Short mmCIF file of C-alpha atoms in Angstrom, two decimals:
data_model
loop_
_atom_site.label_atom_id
_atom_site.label_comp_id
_atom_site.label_asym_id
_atom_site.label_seq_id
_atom_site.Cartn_x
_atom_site.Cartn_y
_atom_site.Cartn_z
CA UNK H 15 0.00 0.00 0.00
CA UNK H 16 1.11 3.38 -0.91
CA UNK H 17 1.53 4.76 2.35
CA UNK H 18 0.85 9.01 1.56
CA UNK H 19 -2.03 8.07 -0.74
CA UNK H 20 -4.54 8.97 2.04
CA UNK H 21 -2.95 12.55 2.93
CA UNK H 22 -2.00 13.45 -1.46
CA UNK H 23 -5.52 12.33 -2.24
CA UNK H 24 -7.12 14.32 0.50
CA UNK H 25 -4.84 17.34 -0.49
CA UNK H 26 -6.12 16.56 -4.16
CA UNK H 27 -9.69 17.23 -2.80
CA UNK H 28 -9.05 20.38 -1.28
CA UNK H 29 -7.49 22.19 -3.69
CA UNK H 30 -8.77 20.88 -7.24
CA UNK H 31 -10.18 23.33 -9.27
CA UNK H 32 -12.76 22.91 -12.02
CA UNK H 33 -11.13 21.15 -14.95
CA UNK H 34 -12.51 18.75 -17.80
CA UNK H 35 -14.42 15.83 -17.17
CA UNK H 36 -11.31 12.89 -18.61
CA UNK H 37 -9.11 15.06 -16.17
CA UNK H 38 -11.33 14.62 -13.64
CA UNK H 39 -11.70 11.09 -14.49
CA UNK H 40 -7.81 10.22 -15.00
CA UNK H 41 -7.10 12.08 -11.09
CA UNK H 42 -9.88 9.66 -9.73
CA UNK H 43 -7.95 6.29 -11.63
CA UNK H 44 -4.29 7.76 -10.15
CA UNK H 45 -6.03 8.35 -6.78
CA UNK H 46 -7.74 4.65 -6.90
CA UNK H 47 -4.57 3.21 -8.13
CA UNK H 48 -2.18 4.67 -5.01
CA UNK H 49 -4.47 3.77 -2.98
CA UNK H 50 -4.53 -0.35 -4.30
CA UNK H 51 -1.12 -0.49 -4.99
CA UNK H 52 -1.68 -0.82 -8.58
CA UNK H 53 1.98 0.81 -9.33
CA UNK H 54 1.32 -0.24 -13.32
CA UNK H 55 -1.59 1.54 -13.64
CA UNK H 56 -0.19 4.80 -11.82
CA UNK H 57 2.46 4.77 -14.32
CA UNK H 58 0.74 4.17 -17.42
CA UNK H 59 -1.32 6.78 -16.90
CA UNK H 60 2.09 9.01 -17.20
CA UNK H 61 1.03 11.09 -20.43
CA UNK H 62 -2.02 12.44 -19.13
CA UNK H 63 -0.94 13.22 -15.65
CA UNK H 64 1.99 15.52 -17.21
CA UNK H 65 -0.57 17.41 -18.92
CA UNK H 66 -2.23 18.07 -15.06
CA UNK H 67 -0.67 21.45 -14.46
CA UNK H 68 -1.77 22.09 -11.23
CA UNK H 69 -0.70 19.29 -9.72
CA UNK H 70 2.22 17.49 -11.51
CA UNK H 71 5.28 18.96 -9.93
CA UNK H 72 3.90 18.95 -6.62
CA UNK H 73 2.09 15.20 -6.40
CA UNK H 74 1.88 13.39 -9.56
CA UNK H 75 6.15 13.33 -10.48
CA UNK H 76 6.86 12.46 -7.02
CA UNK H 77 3.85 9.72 -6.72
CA UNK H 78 5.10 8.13 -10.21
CA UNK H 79 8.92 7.70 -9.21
CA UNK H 80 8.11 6.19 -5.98
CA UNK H 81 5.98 3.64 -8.09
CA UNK H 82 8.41 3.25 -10.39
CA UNK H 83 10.96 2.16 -7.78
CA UNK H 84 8.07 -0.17 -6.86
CA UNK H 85 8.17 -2.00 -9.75
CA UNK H 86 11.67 -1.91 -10.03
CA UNK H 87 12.10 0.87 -13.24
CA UNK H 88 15.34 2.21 -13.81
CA UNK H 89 15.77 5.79 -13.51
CA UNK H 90 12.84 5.90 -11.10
CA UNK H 91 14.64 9.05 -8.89
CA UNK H 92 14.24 11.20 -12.06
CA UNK H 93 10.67 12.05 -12.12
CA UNK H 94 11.59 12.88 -8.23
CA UNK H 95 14.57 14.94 -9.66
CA UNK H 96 12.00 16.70 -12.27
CA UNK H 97 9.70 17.94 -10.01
CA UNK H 98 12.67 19.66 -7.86
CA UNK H 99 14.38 20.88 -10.93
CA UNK H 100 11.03 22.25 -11.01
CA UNK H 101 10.51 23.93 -7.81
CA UNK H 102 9.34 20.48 -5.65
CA UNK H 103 9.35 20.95 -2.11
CA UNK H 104 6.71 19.22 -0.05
CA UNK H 105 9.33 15.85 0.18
CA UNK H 106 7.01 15.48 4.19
CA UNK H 107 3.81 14.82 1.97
CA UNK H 108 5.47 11.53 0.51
CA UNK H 109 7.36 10.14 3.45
CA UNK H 110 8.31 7.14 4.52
CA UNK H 111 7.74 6.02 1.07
CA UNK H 112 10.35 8.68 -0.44
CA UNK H 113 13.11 7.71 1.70
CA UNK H 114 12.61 3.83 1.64
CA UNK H 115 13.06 4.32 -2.07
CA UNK H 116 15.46 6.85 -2.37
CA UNK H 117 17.29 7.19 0.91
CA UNK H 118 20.15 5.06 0.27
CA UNK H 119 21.72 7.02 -2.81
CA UNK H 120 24.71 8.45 -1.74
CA UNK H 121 23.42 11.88 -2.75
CA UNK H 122 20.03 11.95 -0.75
CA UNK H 123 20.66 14.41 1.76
CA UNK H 124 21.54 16.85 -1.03
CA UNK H 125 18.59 16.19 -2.84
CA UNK H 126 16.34 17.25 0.35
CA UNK H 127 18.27 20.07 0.94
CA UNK H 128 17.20 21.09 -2.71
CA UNK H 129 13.80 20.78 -2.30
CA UNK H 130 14.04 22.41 0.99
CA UNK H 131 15.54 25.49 -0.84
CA UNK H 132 12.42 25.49 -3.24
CA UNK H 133 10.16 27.38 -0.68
CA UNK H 134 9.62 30.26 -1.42
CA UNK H 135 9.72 33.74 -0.23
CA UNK H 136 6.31 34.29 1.38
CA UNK H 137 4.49 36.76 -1.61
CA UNK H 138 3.29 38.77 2.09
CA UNK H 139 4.16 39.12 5.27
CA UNK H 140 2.99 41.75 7.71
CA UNK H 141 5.57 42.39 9.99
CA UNK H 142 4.08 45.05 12.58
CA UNK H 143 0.95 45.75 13.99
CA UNK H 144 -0.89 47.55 16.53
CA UNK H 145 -2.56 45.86 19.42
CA UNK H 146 -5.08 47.38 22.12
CA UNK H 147 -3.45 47.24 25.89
CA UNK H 148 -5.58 44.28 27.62
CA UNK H 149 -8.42 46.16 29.69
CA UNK H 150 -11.48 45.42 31.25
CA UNK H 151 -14.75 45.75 29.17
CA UNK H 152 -16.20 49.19 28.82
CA UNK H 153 -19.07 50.30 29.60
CA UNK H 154 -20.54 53.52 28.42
CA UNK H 155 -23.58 55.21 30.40
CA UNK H 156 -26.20 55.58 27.79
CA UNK H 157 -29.82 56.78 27.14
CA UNK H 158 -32.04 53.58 25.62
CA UNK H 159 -31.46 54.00 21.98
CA UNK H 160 -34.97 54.75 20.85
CA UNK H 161 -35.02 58.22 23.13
CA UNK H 162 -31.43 59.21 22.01
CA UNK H 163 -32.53 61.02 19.33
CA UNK H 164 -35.20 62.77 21.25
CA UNK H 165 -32.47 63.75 24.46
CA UNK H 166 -29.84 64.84 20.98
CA UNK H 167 -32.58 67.86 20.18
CA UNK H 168 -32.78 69.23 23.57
CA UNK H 169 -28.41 69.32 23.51
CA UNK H 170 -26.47 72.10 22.11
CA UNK H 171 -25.25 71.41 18.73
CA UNK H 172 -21.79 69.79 18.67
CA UNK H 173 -18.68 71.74 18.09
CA UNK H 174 -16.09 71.19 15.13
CA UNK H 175 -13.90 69.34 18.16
CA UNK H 176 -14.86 67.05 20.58
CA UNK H 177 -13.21 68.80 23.24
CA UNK H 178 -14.73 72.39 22.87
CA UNK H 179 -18.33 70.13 22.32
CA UNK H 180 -17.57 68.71 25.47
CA UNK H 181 -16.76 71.84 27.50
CA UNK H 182 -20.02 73.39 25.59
CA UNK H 183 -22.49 70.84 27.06
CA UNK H 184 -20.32 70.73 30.17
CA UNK H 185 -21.53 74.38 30.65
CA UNK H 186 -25.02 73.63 29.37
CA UNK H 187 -25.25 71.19 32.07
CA UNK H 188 -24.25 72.95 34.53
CA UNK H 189 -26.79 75.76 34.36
CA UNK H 190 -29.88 73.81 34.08
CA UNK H 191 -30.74 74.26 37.39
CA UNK H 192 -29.42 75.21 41.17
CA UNK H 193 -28.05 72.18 42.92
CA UNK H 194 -30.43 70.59 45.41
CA UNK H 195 -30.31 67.40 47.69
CA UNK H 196 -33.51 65.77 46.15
CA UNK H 197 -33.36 62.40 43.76
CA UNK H 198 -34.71 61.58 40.98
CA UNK H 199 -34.42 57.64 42.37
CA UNK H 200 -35.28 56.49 38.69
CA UNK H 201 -35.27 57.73 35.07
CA UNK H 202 -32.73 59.10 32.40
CA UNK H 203 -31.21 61.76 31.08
CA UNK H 204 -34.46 63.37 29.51
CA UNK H 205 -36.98 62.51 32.92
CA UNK H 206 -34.49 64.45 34.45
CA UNK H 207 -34.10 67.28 32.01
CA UNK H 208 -38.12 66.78 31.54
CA UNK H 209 -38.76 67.70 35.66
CA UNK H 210 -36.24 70.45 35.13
CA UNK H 211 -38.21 72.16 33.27
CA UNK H 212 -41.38 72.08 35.46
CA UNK H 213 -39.16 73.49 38.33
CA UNK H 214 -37.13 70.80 39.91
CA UNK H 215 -33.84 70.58 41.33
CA UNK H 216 -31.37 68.04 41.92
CA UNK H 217 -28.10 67.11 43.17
CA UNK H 218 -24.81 65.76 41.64
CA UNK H 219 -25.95 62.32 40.45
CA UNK H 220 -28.33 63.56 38.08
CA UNK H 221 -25.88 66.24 36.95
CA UNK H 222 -24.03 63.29 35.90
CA UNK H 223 -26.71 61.56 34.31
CA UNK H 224 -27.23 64.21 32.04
CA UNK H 225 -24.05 64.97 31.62
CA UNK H 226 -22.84 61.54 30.50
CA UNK H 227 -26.26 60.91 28.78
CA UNK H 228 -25.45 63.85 26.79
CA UNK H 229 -22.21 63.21 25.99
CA UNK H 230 -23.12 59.72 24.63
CA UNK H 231 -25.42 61.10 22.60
CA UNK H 232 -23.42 63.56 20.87
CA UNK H 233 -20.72 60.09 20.05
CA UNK H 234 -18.19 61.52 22.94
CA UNK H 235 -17.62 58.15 24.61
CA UNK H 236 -19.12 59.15 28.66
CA UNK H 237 -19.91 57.50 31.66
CA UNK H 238 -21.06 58.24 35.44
CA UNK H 239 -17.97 58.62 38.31
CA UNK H 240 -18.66 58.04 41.94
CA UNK H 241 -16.25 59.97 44.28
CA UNK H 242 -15.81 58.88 47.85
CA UNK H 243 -14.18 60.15 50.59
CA UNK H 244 -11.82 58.28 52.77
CA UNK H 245 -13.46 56.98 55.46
CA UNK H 246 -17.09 56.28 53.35
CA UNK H 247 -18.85 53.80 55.19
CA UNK H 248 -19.39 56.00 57.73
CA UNK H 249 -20.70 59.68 58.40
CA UNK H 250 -22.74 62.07 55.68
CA UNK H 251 -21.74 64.15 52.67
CA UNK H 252 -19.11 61.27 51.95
CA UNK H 253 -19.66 61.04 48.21
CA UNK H 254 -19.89 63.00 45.01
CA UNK H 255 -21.11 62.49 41.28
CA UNK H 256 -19.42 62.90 38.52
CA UNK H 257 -18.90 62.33 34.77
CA UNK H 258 -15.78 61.52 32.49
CA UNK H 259 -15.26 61.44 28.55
CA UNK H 260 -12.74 59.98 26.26
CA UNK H 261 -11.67 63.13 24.14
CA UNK H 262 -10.64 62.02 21.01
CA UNK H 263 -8.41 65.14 19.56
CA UNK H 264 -7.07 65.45 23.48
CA UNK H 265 -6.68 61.43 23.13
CA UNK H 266 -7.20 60.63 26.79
CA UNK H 267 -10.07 60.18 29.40
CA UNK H 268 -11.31 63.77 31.16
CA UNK H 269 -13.27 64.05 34.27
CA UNK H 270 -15.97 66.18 34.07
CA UNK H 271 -17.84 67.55 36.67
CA UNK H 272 -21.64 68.54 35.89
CA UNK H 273 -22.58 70.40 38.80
CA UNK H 274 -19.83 73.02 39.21
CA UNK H 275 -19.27 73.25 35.56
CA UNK H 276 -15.64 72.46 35.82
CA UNK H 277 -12.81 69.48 34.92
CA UNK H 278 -9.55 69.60 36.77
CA UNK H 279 -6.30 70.25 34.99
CA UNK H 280 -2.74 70.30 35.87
CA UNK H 281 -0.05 73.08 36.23
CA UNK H 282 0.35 73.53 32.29
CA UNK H 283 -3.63 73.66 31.90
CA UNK H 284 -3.79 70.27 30.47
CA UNK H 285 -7.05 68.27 31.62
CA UNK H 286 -7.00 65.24 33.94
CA UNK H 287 -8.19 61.86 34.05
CA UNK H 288 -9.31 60.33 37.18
CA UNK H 289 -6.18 58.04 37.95
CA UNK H 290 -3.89 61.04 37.31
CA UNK H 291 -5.88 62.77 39.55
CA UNK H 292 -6.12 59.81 42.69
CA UNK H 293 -2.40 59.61 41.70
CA UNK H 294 -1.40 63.55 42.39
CA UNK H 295 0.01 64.70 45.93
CA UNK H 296 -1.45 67.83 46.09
CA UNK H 297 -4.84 69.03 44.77
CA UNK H 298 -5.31 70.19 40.54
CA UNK H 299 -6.94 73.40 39.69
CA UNK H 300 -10.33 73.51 38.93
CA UNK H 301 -10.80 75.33 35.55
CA UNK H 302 -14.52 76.41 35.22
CA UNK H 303 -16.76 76.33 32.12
CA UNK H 304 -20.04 76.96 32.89
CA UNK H 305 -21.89 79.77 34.84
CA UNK H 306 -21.97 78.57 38.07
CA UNK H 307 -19.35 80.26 41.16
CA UNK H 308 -15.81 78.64 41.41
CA UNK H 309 -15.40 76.17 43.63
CA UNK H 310 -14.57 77.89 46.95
CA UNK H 311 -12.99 75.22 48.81
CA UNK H 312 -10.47 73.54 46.10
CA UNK H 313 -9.53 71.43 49.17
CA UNK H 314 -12.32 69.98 50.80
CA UNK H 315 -14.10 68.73 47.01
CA UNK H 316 -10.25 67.38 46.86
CA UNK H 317 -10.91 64.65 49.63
CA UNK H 318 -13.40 63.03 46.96
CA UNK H 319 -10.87 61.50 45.15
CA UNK H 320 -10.03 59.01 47.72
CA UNK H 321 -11.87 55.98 46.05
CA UNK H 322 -14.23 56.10 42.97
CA UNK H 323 -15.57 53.64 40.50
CA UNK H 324 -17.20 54.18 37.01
CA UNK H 325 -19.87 52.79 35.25
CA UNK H 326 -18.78 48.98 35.26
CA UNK H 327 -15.82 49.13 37.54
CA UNK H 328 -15.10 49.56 40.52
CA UNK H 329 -10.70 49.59 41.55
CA UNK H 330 -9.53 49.28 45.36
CA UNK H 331 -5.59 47.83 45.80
CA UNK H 332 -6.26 47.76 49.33
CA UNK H 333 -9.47 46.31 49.66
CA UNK H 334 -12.88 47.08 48.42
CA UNK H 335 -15.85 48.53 50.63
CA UNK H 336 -18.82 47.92 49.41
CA UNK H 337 -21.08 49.98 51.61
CA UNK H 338 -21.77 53.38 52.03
CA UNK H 339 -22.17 56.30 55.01
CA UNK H 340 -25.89 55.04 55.73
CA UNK H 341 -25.48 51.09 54.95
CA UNK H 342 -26.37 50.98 51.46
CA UNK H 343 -24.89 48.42 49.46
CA UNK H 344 -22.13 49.97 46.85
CA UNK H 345 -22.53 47.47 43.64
CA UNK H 346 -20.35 47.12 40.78
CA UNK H 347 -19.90 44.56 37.80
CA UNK H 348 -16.62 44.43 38.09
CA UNK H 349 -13.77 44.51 40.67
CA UNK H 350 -10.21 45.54 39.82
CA UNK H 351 -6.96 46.34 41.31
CA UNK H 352 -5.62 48.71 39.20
CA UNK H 353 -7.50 51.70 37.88
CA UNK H 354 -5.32 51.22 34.20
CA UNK H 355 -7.55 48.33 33.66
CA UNK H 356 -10.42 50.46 33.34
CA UNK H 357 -9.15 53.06 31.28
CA UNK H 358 -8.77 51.64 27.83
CA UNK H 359 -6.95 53.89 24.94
CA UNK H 360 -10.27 54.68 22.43
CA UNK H 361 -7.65 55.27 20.11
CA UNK H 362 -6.16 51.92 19.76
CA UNK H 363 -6.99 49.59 16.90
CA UNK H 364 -6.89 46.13 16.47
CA UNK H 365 -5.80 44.81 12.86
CA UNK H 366 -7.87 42.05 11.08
CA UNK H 367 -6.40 40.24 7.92
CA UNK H 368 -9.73 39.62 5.11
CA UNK H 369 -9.70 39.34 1.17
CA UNK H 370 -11.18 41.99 -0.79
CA UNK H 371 -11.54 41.77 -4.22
CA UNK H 372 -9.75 38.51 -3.61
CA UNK H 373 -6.45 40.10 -2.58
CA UNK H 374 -5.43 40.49 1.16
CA UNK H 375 -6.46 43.17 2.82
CA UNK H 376 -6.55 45.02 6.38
CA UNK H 377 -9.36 45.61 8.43
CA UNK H 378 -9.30 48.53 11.00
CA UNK H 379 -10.96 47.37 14.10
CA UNK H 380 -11.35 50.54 16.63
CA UNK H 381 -11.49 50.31 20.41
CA UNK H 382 -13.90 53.81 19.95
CA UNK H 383 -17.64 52.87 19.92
CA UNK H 384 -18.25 55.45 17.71
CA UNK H 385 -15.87 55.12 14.93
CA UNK H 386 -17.54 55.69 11.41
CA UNK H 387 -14.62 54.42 9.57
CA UNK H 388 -10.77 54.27 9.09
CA UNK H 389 -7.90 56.26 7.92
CA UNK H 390 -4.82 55.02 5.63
CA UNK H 391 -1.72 57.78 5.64
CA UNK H 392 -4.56 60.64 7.25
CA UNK H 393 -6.66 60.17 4.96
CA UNK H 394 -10.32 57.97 4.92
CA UNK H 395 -10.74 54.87 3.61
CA UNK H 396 -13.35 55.40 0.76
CA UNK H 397 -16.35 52.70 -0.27
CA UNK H 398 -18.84 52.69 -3.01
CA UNK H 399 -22.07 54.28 -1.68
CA UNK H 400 -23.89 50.99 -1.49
CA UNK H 401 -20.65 48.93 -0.42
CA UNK H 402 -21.12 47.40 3.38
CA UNK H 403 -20.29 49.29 5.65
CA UNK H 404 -17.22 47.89 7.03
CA UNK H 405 -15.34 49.01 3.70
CA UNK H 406 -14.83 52.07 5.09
CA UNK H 407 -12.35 50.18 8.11
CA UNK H 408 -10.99 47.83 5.05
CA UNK H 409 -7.78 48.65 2.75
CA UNK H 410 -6.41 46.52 0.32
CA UNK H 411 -2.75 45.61 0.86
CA UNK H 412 0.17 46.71 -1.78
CA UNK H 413 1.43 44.11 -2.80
CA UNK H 414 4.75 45.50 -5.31
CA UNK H 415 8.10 43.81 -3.74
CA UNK H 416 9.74 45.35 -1.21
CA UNK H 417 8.47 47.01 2.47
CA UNK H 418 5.50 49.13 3.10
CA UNK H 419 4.34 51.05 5.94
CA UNK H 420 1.27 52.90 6.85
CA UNK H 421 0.03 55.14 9.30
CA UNK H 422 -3.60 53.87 10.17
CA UNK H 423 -6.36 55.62 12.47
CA UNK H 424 -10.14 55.28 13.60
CA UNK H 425 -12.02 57.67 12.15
CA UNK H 426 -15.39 59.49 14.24
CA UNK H 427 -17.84 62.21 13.99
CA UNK H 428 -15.12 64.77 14.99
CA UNK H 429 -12.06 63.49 12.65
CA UNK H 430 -9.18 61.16 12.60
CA UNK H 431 -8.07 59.40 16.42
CA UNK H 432 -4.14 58.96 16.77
CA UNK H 433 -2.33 56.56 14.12
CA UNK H 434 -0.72 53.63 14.76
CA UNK H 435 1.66 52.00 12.28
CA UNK H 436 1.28 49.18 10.03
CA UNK H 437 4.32 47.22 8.16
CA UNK H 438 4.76 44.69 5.28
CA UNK H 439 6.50 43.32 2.93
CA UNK H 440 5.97 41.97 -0.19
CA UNK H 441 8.02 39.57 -2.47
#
């Protein structure tokens, strides 16, 4: 028994192609005739399997000099010696049978070494890629999605940026109403704005709903922030509400703080996350936006930032508490140690590999939730009109020889995120 004839014949199944119906016919004799043994038949049907183009070099030539040795035909290594003159190179595909017929000529371990030296050059190889950091799931605070649209008319209209449309509904927030101890208990964004406007008044948390809400809703990646002070299981006035935003042309998370109207920055005026601000020794200034009075005691609103946790997360490297000043229960979906781990970089991509137009292609696969597309060397990746939409995060690759590089970006409503680079080469 020809031992390979299971794995060639397989392989034959895989990859034929359409081709005439004798071809077809004279593949299914060779394949019936490895498999019995039937090393005269294999051979005779020589002429016809030369004429198989596809797969003569790599199966055929080697099949018909191992039966030849079979039967004892001189010569037999040079159908072998064809198909590596001819670029021959799978040698594993026809083993043990190859070297039980051929591995006692003085000359075999040249002849693998040959056919080892067929492979070629890979015609692509991309050697470089971004990768997102590892981070715990996000989780944005949003309105339902059939009342976004109605809480989007009651917003101010977005800015060119999504910084200065951030500060702008920062301030809008911010003056709705005059801060008040009273809950909502339930309801969204717009129940809130909704009582608002027939005279109530609330406190921070549904500052922050509206503010993150609203954020969301104008594709500025938001959620809520709870603020505790040190000692929070115990006492009153131990916590505060707040909001936070990726900013895509700052590229970095902001905290944002819907009742005073204000975000924190540092001693250059740059704005602050919430771990840079838990990390900081002495308090950040608060830089007001809206119309409300500057904060008049930096220090004691500075004592917040003792623990927090976001929508989703919750991070404690000494311990978690999870109750509050009057015994309530302080939930969260997810514990962590280390603040990073919520904080993923909405500008990272993730590369996919696809065919488009049967050639290999890229696909840009953005961390931001509301990326609309990709960019390729700054500028966006075009589709047809009525292509899918994830053309617009595909690029085909170039594939002339030598090494490529491009700069490649998520795309949203308020421009291009931060590129990452992309390499490959090509043979």
């Amino acid at each position: 028994m020809f031992a390979t004839a299971p794995a060639v014949t397989t392989l034959i199944r895989m990859t034929q192609a359409p081709s005439s119906a004798k071809l077809a016919r004279v593949r299914t004799v060779a394949q019936d005739a490895m498999r019995g043994a039937r090393w005269w038949t294999l051979l005779d049907l020589e002429k016809t399997l030369r004429a198989d183009a596809e797969f003569w070099r790599d199966l055929w030539a080697p099949s018909l000099a191992i039966a030849a040795h079979k039967v004892g035909l001189k010569h037999a290594r040079a159908k072998l010696d064809e198909a590596i003159g001819a670029g021959f190179h799978q040698t594993d595909l026809f083993e043990p049978e190859l070297s039980a017929a051929f591995g006692a000529d003085p000359d075999w371990a040249e002849v693998l070494e040959r056919a080892k030296a067929n492979v070629p050059a890979p015609p692509l190889r991309i050697t470089a890629w971004p990768q997102p950091a590892a981070a715990a799931p996000l989780r944005l605070d949003r309105i339902e999605a059939h009342r976004e649209s109605q809480l989007t008319t009651r917003l101010p209209r977005p800015a060119a940026g999504a910084w200065q449309t951030a500060r702008d509904l920062l301030a809008w927030t911010s003056a709705r109403w005059r801060h008040a101890n009273a809950r909502i208990n339930t309801g969204d964004a717009l129940d809130v704005l909704e009582q608002v406007a027939n005279g109530a008044r609330y406190s921070c948390v549904e500052y922050s709903i509206v503010l993150a809400q609203g954020l969301n809703a104008l594709k500025i990646p938001a959620r809520r922030v709870w603020l505790r002070r040190g000692d929070y299981h115990d006492g009153v006035g131990q916590g505060h509400a707040v909001a936070e935003a990726w900013i895509d042309d700052l590229d970095r998370w902001v905290l944002l703080d819907g009742q005073h109207g204000a975000y924190w920055a540092d001693e250059d005026g740059r704005p602050l996350s919430l771990p840079e601000l838990q990390a900081r020794e002495r308090p950040a200034k608060p830089v007001h936006v809206g119309p409300r009075r500057a904060i008049q005691d930096p220090g004691l609103w500075w004592a917040y930032f003792a623990h927090a946790s976001v929508t989703g997360a919750a991070w404690a490297p000494d311990g978690y508490v999870p109750l509050f000043q009057d015994g309530q229960v302080l939930p969260t979906e997810r514990l962590l140690r280390d603040a990073a781990e919520a904080y993923p970089c909405l500008s990272d991509v993730a590369i996919g590999v696809t065919a488009q137009g049967g050639a290999p292609a890229v696909r840009i696969r953005p961390e931001h939730p509301y990326a609309i597309g990709g960019t390729w060397n700054g500028d966006p990746i075009t589709a047809p009109p009525k292509a899918p939409a994830d053309r617009r995060f595909t690029r085909e690759l170039d594939r002339r020889p030598g090494e490529h590089k491009a700069e490649v970006a998520a795309l949203t409503p308020y421009g291009p995120l931060a590129s990452r680079e992309l390499r490959w080469t090509a043979a």
